[in-house]
C-alpha atoms as a printed R data frame, in Angstrom:
    type eleno elety resid chain resno      x       y       z
1   ATOM     1    CA   MET     A     1 12.599   5.760 -12.382
2   ATOM     2    CA   SER     A     2 16.150   5.807 -13.561
3   ATOM     3    CA   LEU     A     3 19.568   5.504 -11.971
4   ATOM     4    CA   ALA     A     4 21.481   8.764 -11.856
5   ATOM     5    CA   SER     A     5 25.126   8.892 -12.915
6   ATOM     6    CA   GLU     A     6 25.965  12.573 -12.403
7   ATOM     7    CA   PRO     A     7 25.358  13.846  -8.858
8   ATOM     8    CA   ARG     A     8 22.176  15.861  -8.466
9   ATOM     9    CA   SER     A     9 22.622  19.288  -6.945
10  ATOM    10    CA   ALA     A    10 19.886  18.411  -4.442
11  ATOM    11    CA   LEU     A    11 17.749  15.404  -3.540
12  ATOM    12    CA   VAL     A    12 14.656  15.028  -1.362
13  ATOM    13    CA   LEU     A    13 14.468  11.576   0.221
14  ATOM    14    CA   LEU     A    14 10.966  10.552   1.228
15  ATOM    15    CA   ASP     A    15  9.820   7.856   3.598
16  ATOM    16    CA   ILE     A    16  6.583   6.174   2.482
17  ATOM    17    CA   ASP     A    17  4.509   4.701   5.340
18  ATOM    18    CA   GLY     A    18  2.988   7.443   7.472
19  ATOM    19    CA   THR     A    19  4.702  10.071   5.336
20  ATOM    20    CA   LEU     A    20  3.103   9.661   1.903
21  ATOM    21    CA   VAL     A    21  0.521   6.931   2.522
22  ATOM    22    CA   ASP     A    22 -1.821   6.558   5.503
23  ATOM    23    CA   SER     A    23 -0.639   3.108   6.553
24  ATOM    24    CA   THR     A    24  0.864   3.482  10.032
25  ATOM    25    CA   TYR     A    25 -2.095   2.041  11.910
26  ATOM    26    CA   HIS     A    26 -2.604  -0.714   9.356
27  ATOM    27    CA   HIS     A    27  0.973  -1.802  10.051
28  ATOM    28    CA   ALA     A    28  0.412  -1.665  13.802
29  ATOM    29    CA   LEU     A    29 -2.763  -3.757  13.529
30  ATOM    30    CA   ALA     A    30 -1.018  -6.347  11.338
31  ATOM    31    CA   TRP     A    31  1.800  -6.631  13.886
32  ATOM    32    CA   GLN     A    32 -0.647  -6.990  16.769
33  ATOM    33    CA   ARG     A    33 -2.417  -9.817  14.942
34  ATOM    34    CA   ALA     A    34  0.925 -11.446  14.117
35  ATOM    35    CA   PHE     A    35  1.954 -11.387  17.785
36  ATOM    36    CA   ARG     A    36 -1.414 -12.818  18.838
37  ATOM    37    CA   ARG     A    37 -0.936 -15.757  16.481
38  ATOM    38    CA   HIS     A    38  1.879 -16.746  18.828
39  ATOM    39    CA   ASP     A    39 -0.057 -16.001  22.042
40  ATOM    40    CA   LEU     A    40  1.722 -12.689  22.585
41  ATOM    41    CA   ASP     A    41 -0.645  -9.861  23.468
42  ATOM    42    CA   PHE     A    42  0.930  -6.411  23.331
43  ATOM    43    CA   PRO     A    43 -1.147  -3.209  23.566
44  ATOM    44    CA   PHE     A    44 -1.713  -1.354  20.342
45  ATOM    45    CA   TRP     A    45 -0.001   1.845  21.522
46  ATOM    46    CA   ARG     A    46  3.202  -0.027  22.281
47  ATOM    47    CA   ILE     A    47  3.326  -1.525  18.809
48  ATOM    48    CA   HIS     A    48  2.487   1.783  17.139
49  ATOM    49    CA   ARG     A    49  5.436   3.439  18.836
50  ATOM    50    CA   SER     A    50  7.801   1.021  17.090
51  ATOM    51    CA   VAL     A    51  6.267   1.322  13.620
52  ATOM    52    CA   GLY     A    52  8.827   3.100  11.482
53  ATOM    53    CA   MET     A    53 11.566   0.650  12.332
54  ATOM    54    CA   GLY     A    54 12.008  -2.235   9.961
55  ATOM    55    CA   GLY     A    55 10.700  -5.654  10.959
56  ATOM    56    CA   ASP     A    56 14.280  -6.667  11.737
57  ATOM    57    CA   LYS     A    57 14.142  -4.344  14.747
58  ATOM    58    CA   LEU     A    58 10.453  -4.055  15.629
59  ATOM    59    CA   VAL     A    59 10.008  -7.560  17.037
60  ATOM    60    CA   GLY     A    60 12.794  -7.077  19.565
61  ATOM    61    CA   ALA     A    61 11.708  -3.521  20.376
62  ATOM    62    CA   VAL     A    62  8.179  -4.673  21.213
63  ATOM    63    CA   GLY     A    63  8.705  -8.181  22.546
64  ATOM    64    CA   GLY     A    64 12.297  -8.212  23.730
65  ATOM    65    CA   ASP     A    65 15.383 -10.119  22.665
66  ATOM    66    CA   GLU     A    66 14.033 -13.521  23.724
67  ATOM    67    CA   VAL     A    67 10.960 -13.161  21.492
68  ATOM    68    CA   GLU     A    68 13.136 -12.018  18.589
69  ATOM    69    CA   GLU     A    69 15.478 -14.973  18.986
70  ATOM    70    CA   ARG     A    70 12.687 -17.526  19.362
71  ATOM    71    CA   LEU     A    71 10.008 -16.201  17.005
72  ATOM    72    CA   GLY     A    72 11.428 -13.313  14.970
73  ATOM    73    CA   ASP     A    73 11.231 -14.887  11.512
74  ATOM    74    CA   ALA     A    74  7.844 -16.489  12.197
75  ATOM    75    CA   LEU     A    75  6.416 -13.175  13.407
76  ATOM    76    CA   ARG     A    76  7.697 -11.316  10.361
77  ATOM    77    CA   ALA     A    77  6.111 -13.929   8.096
78  ATOM    78    CA   ALA     A    78  2.837 -13.663  10.026
79  ATOM    79    CA   TRP     A    79  2.927  -9.861   9.794
80  ATOM    80    CA   GLU     A    80  3.307 -10.062   6.022
81  ATOM    81    CA   GLU     A    81  0.273 -12.352   5.783
82  ATOM    82    CA   GLU     A    82 -1.770 -10.074   8.029
83  ATOM    83    CA   PHE     A    83 -0.778  -6.879   6.251
84  ATOM    84    CA   GLU     A    84 -1.520  -8.189   2.755
85  ATOM    85    CA   PRO     A    85 -5.344  -7.724   2.954
86  ATOM    86    CA   LEU     A    86 -5.012  -4.540   5.019
87  ATOM    87    CA   SER     A    87 -2.816  -3.007   2.310
88  ATOM    88    CA   GLU     A    88 -5.880  -2.849   0.070
89  ATOM    89    CA   GLU     A    89 -7.309  -0.223   2.432
90  ATOM    90    CA   VAL     A    90 -4.227   2.030   2.405
91  ATOM    91    CA   ARG     A    91 -4.621   5.363   0.624
92  ATOM    92    CA   PRO     A    92 -2.275   8.277  -0.095
93  ATOM    93    CA   LEU     A    93 -2.230  10.964   2.557
94  ATOM    94    CA   PRO     A    94 -3.803  14.298   1.580
95  ATOM    95    CA   GLY     A    95 -1.374  16.293  -0.514
96  ATOM    96    CA   ALA     A    96  1.113  13.459  -1.046
97  ATOM    97    CA   GLN     A    97  0.615  13.314  -4.790
98  ATOM    98    CA   ASP     A    98  0.625  17.116  -4.960
99  ATOM    99    CA   LEU     A    99  3.990  17.148  -3.169
100 ATOM   100    CA   LEU     A   100  5.555  14.695  -5.615
101 ATOM   101    CA   ARG     A   101  4.225  16.665  -8.583
102 ATOM   102    CA   ASP     A   102  5.421  19.924  -7.040
103 ATOM   103    CA   LEU     A   103  8.952  18.562  -6.636
104 ATOM   104    CA   ALA     A   104  8.933  17.334 -10.234
105 ATOM   105    CA   ASP     A   105  7.566  20.646 -11.539
106 ATOM   106    CA   ARG     A   106 10.342  22.509  -9.711
107 ATOM   107    CA   ASP     A   107 13.012  20.099 -11.007
108 ATOM   108    CA   ILE     A   108 13.867  18.948  -7.496
109 ATOM   109    CA   PRO     A   109 14.757  15.238  -7.694
110 ATOM   110    CA   ALA     A   110 13.048  12.927  -5.218
111 ATOM   111    CA   ALA     A   111 13.647   9.326  -4.140
112 ATOM   112    CA   LEU     A   112 11.572   7.003  -1.959
113 ATOM   113    CA   ALA     A   113 13.297   5.201   0.932
114 ATOM   114    CA   SER     A   114 11.117   2.805   2.921
115 ATOM   115    CA   SER     A   115 12.013   0.391   5.721
116 ATOM   116    CA   GLY     A   116  9.059  -1.714   4.591
117 ATOM   117    CA   GLU     A   117  8.878  -4.737   2.325
118 ATOM   118    CA   ARG     A   118  9.634  -4.072  -1.335
119 ATOM   119    CA   ARG     A   119  6.316  -5.286  -2.725
120 ATOM   120    CA   PHE     A   120  4.295  -3.111  -0.370
121 ATOM   121    CA   ALA     A   121  6.518  -0.119  -1.132
122 ATOM   122    CA   GLU     A   122  5.989  -0.697  -4.860
123 ATOM   123    CA   LYS     A   123  2.245  -0.934  -4.312
124 ATOM   124    CA   ALA     A   124  2.264   2.383  -2.458
125 ATOM   125    CA   MET     A   125  4.303   3.954  -5.231
126 ATOM   126    CA   GLN     A   126  1.685   2.844  -7.752
127 ATOM   127    CA   GLN     A   127 -1.111   4.267  -5.593
128 ATOM   128    CA   LEU     A   128  0.769   7.564  -5.531
129 ATOM   129    CA   GLY     A   129  1.335   7.522  -9.281
130 ATOM   130    CA   ALA     A   130  4.967   8.133  -8.453
131 ATOM   131    CA   GLU     A   131  6.754   5.912 -10.981
132 ATOM   132    CA   SER     A   132  7.583   8.818 -13.285
133 ATOM   133    CA   LEU     A   133  8.045  11.344 -10.468
134 ATOM   134    CA   VAL     A   134 10.875   9.788  -8.439
135 ATOM   135    CA   GLU     A   135 14.442   8.823  -9.256
136 ATOM   136    CA   ALA     A   136 14.559   5.606  -7.210
137 ATOM   137    CA   LEU     A   137 12.761   3.377  -4.732
138 ATOM   138    CA   THR     A   138 14.695   1.578  -2.003
139 ATOM   139    CA   SER     A   139 13.305  -0.720   0.674
140 ATOM   140    CA   SER     A   140 14.342  -3.047   3.489
141 ATOM   141    CA   ALA     A   141 15.659  -5.542   0.942
142 ATOM   142    CA   ASP     A   142 18.322  -3.060  -0.142
143 ATOM   143    CA   ALA     A   143 19.797  -2.340   3.292
144 ATOM   144    CA   GLN     A   144 21.611  -4.496   5.820
145 ATOM   145    CA   GLU     A   145 19.872  -2.723   8.702
146 ATOM   146    CA   SER     A   146 16.695  -0.672   8.753
147 ATOM   147    CA   LYS     A   147 15.996   2.673  10.386
148 ATOM   148    CA   PRO     A   148 17.093   4.124  12.761
149 ATOM   149    CA   GLN     A   149 20.360   2.927  11.218
150 ATOM   150    CA   PRO     A   150 21.342   5.055   8.196
151 ATOM   151    CA   ASP     A   151 21.937   2.128   5.797
152 ATOM   152    CA   LEU     A   152 18.810   2.737   3.720
153 ATOM   153    CA   LEU     A   153 19.665   6.394   3.174
154 ATOM   154    CA   ALA     A   154 23.227   5.511   2.194
155 ATOM   155    CA   VAL     A   155 21.969   2.958  -0.345
156 ATOM   156    CA   THR     A   156 19.512   5.467  -1.801
157 ATOM   157    CA   LEU     A   157 22.256   8.061  -2.169
158 ATOM   158    CA   GLU     A   158 24.377   5.468  -3.961
159 ATOM   159    CA   GLU     A   159 21.549   4.953  -6.454
160 ATOM   160    CA   VAL     A   160 20.916   8.683  -6.817
161 ATOM   161    CA   PRO     A   161 24.138  10.564  -6.010
162 ATOM   162    CA   ALA     A   162 23.544  14.097  -4.801
163 ATOM   163    CA   ARG     A   163 25.630  16.950  -3.459
164 ATOM   164    CA   ARG     A   164 22.972  17.915  -0.914
165 ATOM   165    CA   ALA     A   165 20.006  16.024   0.479
166 ATOM   166    CA   VAL     A   166 17.260  16.018   3.105
167 ATOM   167    CA   LEU     A   167 14.893  13.337   4.451
168 ATOM   168    CA   VAL     A   168 11.145  13.709   4.942
169 ATOM   169    CA   GLY     A   169  9.772  11.246   7.508
170 ATOM   170    CA   ASP     A   170  7.161  10.741  10.201
171 ATOM   171    CA   THR     A   171  8.936   9.018  13.084
172 ATOM   172    CA   PRO     A   172 11.803   9.586  15.513
173 ATOM   173    CA   TYR     A   173 13.548   6.723  13.704
174 ATOM   174    CA   ASP     A   174 13.597   8.745  10.486
175 ATOM   175    CA   ILE     A   175 15.091  11.685  12.346
176 ATOM   176    CA   GLU     A   176 17.758   9.496  13.953
177 ATOM   177    CA   ALA     A   177 18.639   7.808  10.662
178 ATOM   178    CA   ALA     A   178 18.975  11.188   8.957
179 ATOM   179    CA   SER     A   179 21.173  12.495  11.753
180 ATOM   180    CA   ARG     A   180 23.447   9.459  11.555
181 ATOM   181    CA   ALA     A   181 23.743  10.060   7.822
182 ATOM   182    CA   GLY     A   182 24.606  13.722   8.388
183 ATOM   183    CA   LEU     A   183 21.289  14.927   6.953
184 ATOM   184    CA   ALA     A   184 18.464  17.098   8.200
185 ATOM   185    CA   CYS     A   185 14.943  15.708   8.543
186 ATOM   186    CA   VAL     A   186 11.626  17.410   7.910
187 ATOM   187    CA   ALA     A   187  8.979  15.613   9.985
188 ATOM   188    CA   VAL     A   188  5.282  15.186   9.297
189 ATOM   189    CA   ARG     A   189  2.767  14.558  12.071
190 ATOM   190    CA   SER     A   190  0.805  12.077   9.951
191 ATOM   191    CA   GLY     A   191  2.549   9.083  11.553
192 ATOM   192    CA   GLY     A   192  0.943   9.831  14.899
193 ATOM   193    CA   PHE     A   193  3.979  10.972  16.899
194 ATOM   194    CA   ALA     A   194  3.858  14.064  19.113
195 ATOM   195    CA   ASP     A   195  5.877  17.189  18.399
196 ATOM   196    CA   THR     A   196  7.978  16.509  21.506
197 ATOM   197    CA   GLU     A   197  9.043  13.193  19.947
198 ATOM   198    CA   LEU     A   198  9.834  14.893  16.641
199 ATOM   199    CA   ALA     A   199 11.618  17.820  18.277
200 ATOM   200    CA   GLU     A   200 15.007  16.972  16.745
201 ATOM   201    CA   ALA     A   201 13.624  17.499  13.238
202 ATOM   202    CA   ASP     A   202 14.614  20.665  11.421
203 ATOM   203    CA   ALA     A   203 10.964  21.409  10.639
204 ATOM   204    CA   ILE     A   204  7.595  19.858  11.540
205 ATOM   205    CA   VAL     A   205  4.412  20.085   9.466
206 ATOM   206    CA   ASP     A   206  1.059  18.331   9.630
207 ATOM   207    CA   GLY     A   207  1.334  16.314   6.437
208 ATOM   208    CA   PRO     A   208  2.891  16.081   2.981
209 ATOM   209    CA   GLY     A   209  0.519  18.640   1.488
210 ATOM   210    CA   ASP     A   210  2.058  21.294   3.721
211 ATOM   211    CA   LEU     A   211  5.361  20.811   1.898
212 ATOM   212    CA   VAL     A   212  4.009  21.887  -1.483
213 ATOM   213    CA   GLY     A   213  6.010  24.998  -2.351
214 ATOM   214    CA   PHE     A   214  8.319  24.412   0.634
215 ATOM   215    CA   ASP     A   215 11.687  26.202   0.684
216 ATOM   216    CA   TRP     A   216 14.068  23.253   0.776
217 ATOM   217    CA   ASP     A   217 17.310  25.176   0.635
218 ATOM   218    CA   PRO     A   218 17.654  25.847   4.405
219 ATOM   219    CA   VAL     A   219 17.274  22.128   5.256
220 ATOM   220    CA   LEU     A   220 19.480  20.626   2.554
221 ATOM   221    CA   ARG     A   221 22.782  19.324   3.931
222 ATOM   222    CA   ASP     A   222 25.994  18.472   2.129
223 ATOM   223    CA   VAL     A   223 26.330  14.750   1.480
224 ATOM   224    CA   GLY     A   224 29.646  13.671   2.991
225 ATOM   225    CA   ASP     A   225 32.138  11.315   1.421
226 ATOM   226    CA   ALA     A   226 32.218   9.013   4.464
227 ATOM   227    CA   ASP     A   227 29.865   6.035   4.458
228 ATOM   228    CA   PRO     A   228 27.624   6.360   7.558
229 ATOM   229    CA   ARG     A   229 27.241   2.567   7.698
230 ATOM   230    CA   VAL     A   230 30.902   2.138   8.676
């Protein structure tokens, strides 16, 4: 990876969890176990529906503001401990590596933008063999607020300036973050959300392998001068 100085003519931003690696349900299970450590028992489906937000937002979305205020930091620490062993079971989604190689072969720059913890994002990048295939990796540590806020996308575009860009993601939070940043989003079903929940995406496909050879031009949007975080 290298920082870009001259703006790229186009850039494909890629979420990681549920988009390139099959980790969505591992994250949900780790969160459920973290909540149970503190005698909070939330159904798995409810937690899954919030995966895709960063941990700064997920606790409140699942448990409410009182739980966030009282236990937010402790729950995030517990989640990290629970996810650590589960991360060993995470594998790339079918076609994810092919997609990254296809973008590189076509000279279409790509960058990874994950709301997850940096060390887990780096681990996923290694599993994907993506170190030489992407321009940058950003994570929750780089942004003030996680998705669905657009901060992470803005930070990534600061690291890799581009005239046009698009986001590939698997959740409604990716779609909302892209919209707030003035970008289109191509959604993959591999995160477990229904098409009706991904309906605001500009295109929907089953998984990353379906984007090999994809025509990106119709979904690339001009990157505006205004900072979407303001």
